[in-house]
Short mmCIF file of C-alpha atoms in Angstrom, two decimals:
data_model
loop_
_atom_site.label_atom_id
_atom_site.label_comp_id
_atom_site.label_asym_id
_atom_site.label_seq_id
_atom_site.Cartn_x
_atom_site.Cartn_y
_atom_site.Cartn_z
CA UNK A 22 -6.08 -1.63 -41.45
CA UNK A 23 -2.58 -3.43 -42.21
CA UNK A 24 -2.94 -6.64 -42.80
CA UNK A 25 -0.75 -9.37 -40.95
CA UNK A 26 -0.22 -11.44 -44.24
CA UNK A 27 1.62 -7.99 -45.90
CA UNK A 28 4.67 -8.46 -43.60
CA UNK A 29 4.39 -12.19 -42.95
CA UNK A 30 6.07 -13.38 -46.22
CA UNK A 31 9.17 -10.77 -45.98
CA UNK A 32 9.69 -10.99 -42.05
CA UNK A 33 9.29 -14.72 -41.56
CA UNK A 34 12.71 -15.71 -42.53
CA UNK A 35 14.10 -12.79 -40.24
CA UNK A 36 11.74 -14.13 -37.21
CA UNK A 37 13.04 -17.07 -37.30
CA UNK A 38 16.63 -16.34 -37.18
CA UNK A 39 16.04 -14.23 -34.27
CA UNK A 40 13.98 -16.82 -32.07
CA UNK A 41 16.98 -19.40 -33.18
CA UNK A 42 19.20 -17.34 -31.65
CA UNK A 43 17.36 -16.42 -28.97
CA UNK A 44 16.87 -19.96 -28.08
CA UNK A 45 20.58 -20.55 -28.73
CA UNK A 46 20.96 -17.89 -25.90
CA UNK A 47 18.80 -19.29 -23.55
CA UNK A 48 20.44 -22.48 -24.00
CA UNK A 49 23.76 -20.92 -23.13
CA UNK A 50 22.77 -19.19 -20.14
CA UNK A 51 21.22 -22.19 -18.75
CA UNK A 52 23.93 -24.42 -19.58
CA UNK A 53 26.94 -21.98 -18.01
CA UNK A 54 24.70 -21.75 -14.93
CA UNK A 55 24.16 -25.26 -14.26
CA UNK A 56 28.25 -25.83 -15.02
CA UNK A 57 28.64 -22.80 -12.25
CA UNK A 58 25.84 -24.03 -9.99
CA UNK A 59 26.91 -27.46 -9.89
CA UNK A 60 30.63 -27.09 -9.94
CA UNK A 61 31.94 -23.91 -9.60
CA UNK A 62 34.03 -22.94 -6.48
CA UNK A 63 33.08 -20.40 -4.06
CA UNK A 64 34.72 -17.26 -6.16
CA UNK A 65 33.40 -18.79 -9.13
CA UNK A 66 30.04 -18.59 -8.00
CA UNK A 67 29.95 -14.83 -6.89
CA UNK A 68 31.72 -13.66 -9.81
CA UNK A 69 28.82 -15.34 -11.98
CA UNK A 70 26.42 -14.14 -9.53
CA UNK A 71 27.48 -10.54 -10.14
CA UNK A 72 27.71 -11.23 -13.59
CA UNK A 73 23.98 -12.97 -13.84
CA UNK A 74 22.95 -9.58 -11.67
CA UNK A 75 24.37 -7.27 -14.24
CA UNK A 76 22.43 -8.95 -17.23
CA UNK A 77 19.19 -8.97 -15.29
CA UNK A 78 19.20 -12.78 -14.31
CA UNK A 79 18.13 -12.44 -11.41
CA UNK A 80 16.69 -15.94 -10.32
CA UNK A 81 20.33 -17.21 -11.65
CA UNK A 82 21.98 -14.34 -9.53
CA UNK A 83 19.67 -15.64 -6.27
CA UNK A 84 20.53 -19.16 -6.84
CA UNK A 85 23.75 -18.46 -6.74
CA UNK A 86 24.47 -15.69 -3.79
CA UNK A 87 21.71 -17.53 -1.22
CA UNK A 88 24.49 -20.32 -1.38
CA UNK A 89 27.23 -18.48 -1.01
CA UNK A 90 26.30 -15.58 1.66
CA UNK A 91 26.81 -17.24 4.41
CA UNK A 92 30.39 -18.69 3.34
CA UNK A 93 31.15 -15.39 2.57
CA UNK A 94 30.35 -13.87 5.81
CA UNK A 95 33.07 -11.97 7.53
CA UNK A 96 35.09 -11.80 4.40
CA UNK A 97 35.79 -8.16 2.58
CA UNK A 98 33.07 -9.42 -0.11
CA UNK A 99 30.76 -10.36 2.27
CA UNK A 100 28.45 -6.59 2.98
CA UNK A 101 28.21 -6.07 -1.35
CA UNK A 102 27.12 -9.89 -1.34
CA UNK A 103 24.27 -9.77 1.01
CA UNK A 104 23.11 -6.15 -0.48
CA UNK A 105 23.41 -7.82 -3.78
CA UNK A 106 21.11 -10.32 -3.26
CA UNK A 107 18.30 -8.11 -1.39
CA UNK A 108 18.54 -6.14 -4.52
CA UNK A 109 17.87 -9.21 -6.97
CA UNK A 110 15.63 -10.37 -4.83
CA UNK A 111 13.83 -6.88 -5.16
CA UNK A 112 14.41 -6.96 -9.05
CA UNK A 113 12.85 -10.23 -9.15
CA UNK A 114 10.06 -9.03 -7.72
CA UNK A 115 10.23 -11.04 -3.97
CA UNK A 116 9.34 -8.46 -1.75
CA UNK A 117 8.81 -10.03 0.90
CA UNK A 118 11.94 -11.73 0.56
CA UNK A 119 13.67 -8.70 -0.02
CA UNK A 120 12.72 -7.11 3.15
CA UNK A 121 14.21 -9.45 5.15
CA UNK A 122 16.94 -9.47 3.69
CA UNK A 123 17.16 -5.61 3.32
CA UNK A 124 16.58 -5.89 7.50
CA UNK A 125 19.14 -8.33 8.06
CA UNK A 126 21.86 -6.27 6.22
CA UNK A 127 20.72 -3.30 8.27
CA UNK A 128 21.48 -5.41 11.28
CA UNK A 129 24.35 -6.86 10.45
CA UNK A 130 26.12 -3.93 9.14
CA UNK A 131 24.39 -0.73 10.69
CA UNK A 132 27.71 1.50 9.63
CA UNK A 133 27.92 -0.36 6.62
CA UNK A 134 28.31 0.91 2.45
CA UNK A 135 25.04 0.24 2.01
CA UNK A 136 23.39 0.68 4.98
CA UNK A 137 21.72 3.90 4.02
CA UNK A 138 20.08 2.60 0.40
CA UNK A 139 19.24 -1.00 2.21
CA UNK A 140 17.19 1.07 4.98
CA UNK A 141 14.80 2.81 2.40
CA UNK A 142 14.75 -0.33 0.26
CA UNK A 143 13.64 -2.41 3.44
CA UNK A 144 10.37 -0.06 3.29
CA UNK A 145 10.50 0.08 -0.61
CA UNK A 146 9.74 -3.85 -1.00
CA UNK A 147 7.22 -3.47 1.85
CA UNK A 148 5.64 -0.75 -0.45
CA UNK A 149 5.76 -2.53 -3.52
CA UNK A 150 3.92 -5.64 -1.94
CA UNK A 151 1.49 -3.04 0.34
CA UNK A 152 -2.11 -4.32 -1.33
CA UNK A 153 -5.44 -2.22 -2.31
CA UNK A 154 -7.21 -0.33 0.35
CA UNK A 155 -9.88 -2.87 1.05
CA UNK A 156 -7.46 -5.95 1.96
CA UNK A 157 -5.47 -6.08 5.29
CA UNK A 158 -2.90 -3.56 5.55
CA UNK A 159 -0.31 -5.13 7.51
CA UNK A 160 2.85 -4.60 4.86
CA UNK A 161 1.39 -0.79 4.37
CA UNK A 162 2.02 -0.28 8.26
CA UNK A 163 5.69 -2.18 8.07
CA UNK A 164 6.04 0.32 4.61
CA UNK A 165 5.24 3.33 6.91
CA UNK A 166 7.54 2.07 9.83
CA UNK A 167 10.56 1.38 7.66
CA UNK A 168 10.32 4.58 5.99
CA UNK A 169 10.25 6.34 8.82
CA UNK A 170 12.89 4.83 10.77
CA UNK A 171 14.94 5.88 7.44
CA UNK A 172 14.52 8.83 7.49
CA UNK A 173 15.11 8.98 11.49
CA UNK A 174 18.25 7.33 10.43
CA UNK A 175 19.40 9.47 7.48
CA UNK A 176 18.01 12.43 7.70
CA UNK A 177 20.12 14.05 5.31
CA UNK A 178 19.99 11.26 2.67
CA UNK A 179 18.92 12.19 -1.18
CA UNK A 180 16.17 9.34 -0.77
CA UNK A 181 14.41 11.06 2.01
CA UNK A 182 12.19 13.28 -0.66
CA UNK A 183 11.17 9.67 -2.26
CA UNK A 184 10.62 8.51 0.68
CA UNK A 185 8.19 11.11 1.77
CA UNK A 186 6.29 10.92 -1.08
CA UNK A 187 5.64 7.26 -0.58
CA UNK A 188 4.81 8.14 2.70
CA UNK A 189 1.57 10.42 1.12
CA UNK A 190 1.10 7.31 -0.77
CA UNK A 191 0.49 4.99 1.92
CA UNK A 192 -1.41 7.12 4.46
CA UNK A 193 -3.69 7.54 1.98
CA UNK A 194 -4.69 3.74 1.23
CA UNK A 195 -4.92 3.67 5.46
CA UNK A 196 -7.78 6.36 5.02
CA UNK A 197 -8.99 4.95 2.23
CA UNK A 198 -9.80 1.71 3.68
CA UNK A 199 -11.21 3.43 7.03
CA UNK A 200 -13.53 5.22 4.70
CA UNK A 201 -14.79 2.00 2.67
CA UNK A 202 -15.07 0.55 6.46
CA UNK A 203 -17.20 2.96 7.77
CA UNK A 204 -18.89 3.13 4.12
CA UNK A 205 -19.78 -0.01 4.18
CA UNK A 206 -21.48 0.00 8.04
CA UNK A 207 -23.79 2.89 6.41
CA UNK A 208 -25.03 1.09 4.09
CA UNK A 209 -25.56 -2.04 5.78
CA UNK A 210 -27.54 0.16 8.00
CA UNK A 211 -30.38 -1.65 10.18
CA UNK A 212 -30.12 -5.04 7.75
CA UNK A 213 -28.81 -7.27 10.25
CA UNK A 214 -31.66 -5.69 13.17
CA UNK A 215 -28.76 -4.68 15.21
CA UNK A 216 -30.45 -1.09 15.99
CA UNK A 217 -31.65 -1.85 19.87
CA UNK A 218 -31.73 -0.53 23.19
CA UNK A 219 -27.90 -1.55 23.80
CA UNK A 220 -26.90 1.42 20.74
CA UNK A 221 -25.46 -1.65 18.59
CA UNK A 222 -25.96 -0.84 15.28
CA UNK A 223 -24.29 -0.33 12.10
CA UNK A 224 -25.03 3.19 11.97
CA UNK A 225 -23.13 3.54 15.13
CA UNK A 226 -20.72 1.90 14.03
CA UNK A 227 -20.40 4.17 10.85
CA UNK A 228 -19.75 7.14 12.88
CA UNK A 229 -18.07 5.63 15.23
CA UNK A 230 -15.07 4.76 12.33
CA UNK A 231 -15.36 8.11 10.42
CA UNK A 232 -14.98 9.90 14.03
CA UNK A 233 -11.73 8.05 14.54
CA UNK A 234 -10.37 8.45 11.01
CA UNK A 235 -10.36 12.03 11.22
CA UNK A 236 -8.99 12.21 15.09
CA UNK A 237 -6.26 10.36 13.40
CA UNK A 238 -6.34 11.97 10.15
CA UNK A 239 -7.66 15.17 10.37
CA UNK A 240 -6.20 17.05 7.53
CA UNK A 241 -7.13 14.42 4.95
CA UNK A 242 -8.37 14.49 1.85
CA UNK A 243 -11.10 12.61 2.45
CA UNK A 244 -12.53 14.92 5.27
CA UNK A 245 -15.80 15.99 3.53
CA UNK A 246 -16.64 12.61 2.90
CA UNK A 247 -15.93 11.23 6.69
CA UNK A 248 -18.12 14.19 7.73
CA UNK A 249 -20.79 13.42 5.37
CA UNK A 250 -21.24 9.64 6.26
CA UNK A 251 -21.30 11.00 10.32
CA UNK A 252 -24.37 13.34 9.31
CA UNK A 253 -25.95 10.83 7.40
CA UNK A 254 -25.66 8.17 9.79
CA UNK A 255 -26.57 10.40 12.61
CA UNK A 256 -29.78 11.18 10.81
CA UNK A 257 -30.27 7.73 9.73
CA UNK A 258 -30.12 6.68 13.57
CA UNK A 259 -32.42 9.42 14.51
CA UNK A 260 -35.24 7.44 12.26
CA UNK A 261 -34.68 4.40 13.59
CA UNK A 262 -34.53 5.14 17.14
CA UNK A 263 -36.42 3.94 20.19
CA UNK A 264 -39.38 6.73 21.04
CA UNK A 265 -37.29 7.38 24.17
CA UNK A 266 -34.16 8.55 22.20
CA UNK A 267 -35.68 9.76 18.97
CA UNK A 268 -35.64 13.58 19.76
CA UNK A 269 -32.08 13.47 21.63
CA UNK A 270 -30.64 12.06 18.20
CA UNK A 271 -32.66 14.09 16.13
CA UNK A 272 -31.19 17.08 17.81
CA UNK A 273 -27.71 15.72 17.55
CA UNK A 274 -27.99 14.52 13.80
CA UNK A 275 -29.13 18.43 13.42
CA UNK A 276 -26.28 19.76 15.30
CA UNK A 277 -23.92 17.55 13.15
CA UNK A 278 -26.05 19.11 9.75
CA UNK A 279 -25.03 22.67 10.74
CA UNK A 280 -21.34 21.57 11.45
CA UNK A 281 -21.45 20.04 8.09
CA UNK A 282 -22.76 23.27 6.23
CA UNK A 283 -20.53 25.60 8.04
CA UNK A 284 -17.03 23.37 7.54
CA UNK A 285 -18.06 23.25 3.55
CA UNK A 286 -20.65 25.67 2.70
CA UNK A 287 -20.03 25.16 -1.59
CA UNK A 288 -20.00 21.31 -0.79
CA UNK A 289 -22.94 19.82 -3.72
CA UNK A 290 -24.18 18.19 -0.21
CA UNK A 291 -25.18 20.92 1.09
CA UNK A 292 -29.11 20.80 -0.14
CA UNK A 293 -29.09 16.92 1.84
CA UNK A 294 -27.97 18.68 4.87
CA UNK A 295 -30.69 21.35 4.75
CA UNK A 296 -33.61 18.67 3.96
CA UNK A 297 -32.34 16.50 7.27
CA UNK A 298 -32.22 20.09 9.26
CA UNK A 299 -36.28 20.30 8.07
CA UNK A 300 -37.06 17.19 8.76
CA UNK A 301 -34.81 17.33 12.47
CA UNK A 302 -36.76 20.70 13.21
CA UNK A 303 -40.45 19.20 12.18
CA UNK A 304 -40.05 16.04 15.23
CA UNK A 305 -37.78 18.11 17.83
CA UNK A 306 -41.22 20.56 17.70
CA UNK A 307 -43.46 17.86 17.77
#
């Protein structure tokens, strides 16, 4: 293993004359801003701003355009300035920032130079701040929306294909999170006592929110899984039933066994769904 104290000796000298200039930098940046910021004119300030943009300052670049946007509205400068700041606002990773203002150049200037890449960013920062599968999924939606009104609106455009892809990207964290929902009703099972006369149970519940997922996703990846948590919670409701119900749902959990072997007869599952058929046949005869 190298040793730190082999290099420290020979590359201290050079550290430090990089951190001092560094610093030195840092300084100077700061220091032109705040001259800019404080009292630079109107032209001064965007031509900074651009300038701060192009050497990835992009909290400098903000500061700068948010004040000037609106003076510059209606002027010839006025669509790159408003695109420019949706885009360091996007680079500075505020994405929910940059959305809006992605929107507003949309609707400000729906024929405008940018109006194409400012339509697929609007659903880019909405993608970028879209969360895992088990927390709400409200900026996923707005992702799948804006992306699709893109490519309504440019159907031609070289972004669509990127677009589409993040499309696949998205659906797929909506059906993961109705599969950890319906999941997570299964194995709750009968914990709370919900399984009574009134059908209110978790196992219900659990089919009830796999059925859905695949009316609205039926070609999904996830299909054998959906189908598997229906069987099992079919049979699991069948054991648990009333005496009045029991052989009705044992004959439907059975029903929903065979559907399961012929839709994936190689599926490793397979053996569960022949041990619930047994045990279905044994009470329906009874």
């Amino acid at each position: 293993m190298l040793k730190c104290r082999n290099f420290a000796p020979r590359n201290m000298k050079k550290g430090i004359i990089i951190l001092s200039c560094v610093a030195l930098l840092m300084s100077s940046c700061a220091s032109e801003f705040t001259r800019v910021y404080k009292y630079g004119d109107t032209e001064a300030k965007y031509e900074y701003a651009k300038e701060f943009f192009a050497r990835g300052k992009f909290q400098q670049a903000i500061s700068l355009l948010e004040e000037i946007v609106t003076i510059k509205k209606g002027s010839e400068e006025a669509q790159e300035c408003l695109y420019m700041l949706a885009m360091a606002q996007y680079c500075n990773g505020d994405f929910d920032a940059a959305s809006e203002t992605f929107k507003k150049y949309g609707s400000s200037y729906p024929r405008g130079i940018y109006a194409e890449p400012a339509a697929f960013y609007v659903g880019q920062s909405l993608f970028e701040s879209s969360p895992e599968p088990r927390l709400d999924q409200s900026p996923t939606n707005g992702a799948i929306t804006a992306y699709q009104q893109f490519m309504d609106l440019f159907p031609d455009s070289k972004l669509r294909d990127k677009a589409q892809e993040r499309l696949y990207v998205l659906y797929d964290k909506l059906i993961q999170k109705e599969y950890l929902s319906a999941e997570l009703y299964y194995n709750l099972g009968g914990y709370f006592g919900n399984i009574n006369q009134n059908d209110e149970s978790n196992y219900i519940a659990s089919i009830v929110t796999a059925q859905n997922a695949l009316k609205t996703y039926p070609y999904c990846s996830l299909r054998e899984e959906f189908m598997l948590l229906i069987m099992k919670s079919k049979f699991q409701l069948a054991e648990n039933s009333t005496e009045e119900k029991r052989v009705e749902r044992y004959r439907d959990a059975e029903d929903e066994c065979y559907g399961f072997i012929n839709e994936f007869p190689e599926s490793k599952n397979v053996p569960t769904a022949e041990k619930y058929i047994a045990k279905c046949k044994r009470v329906i005869k009874d």
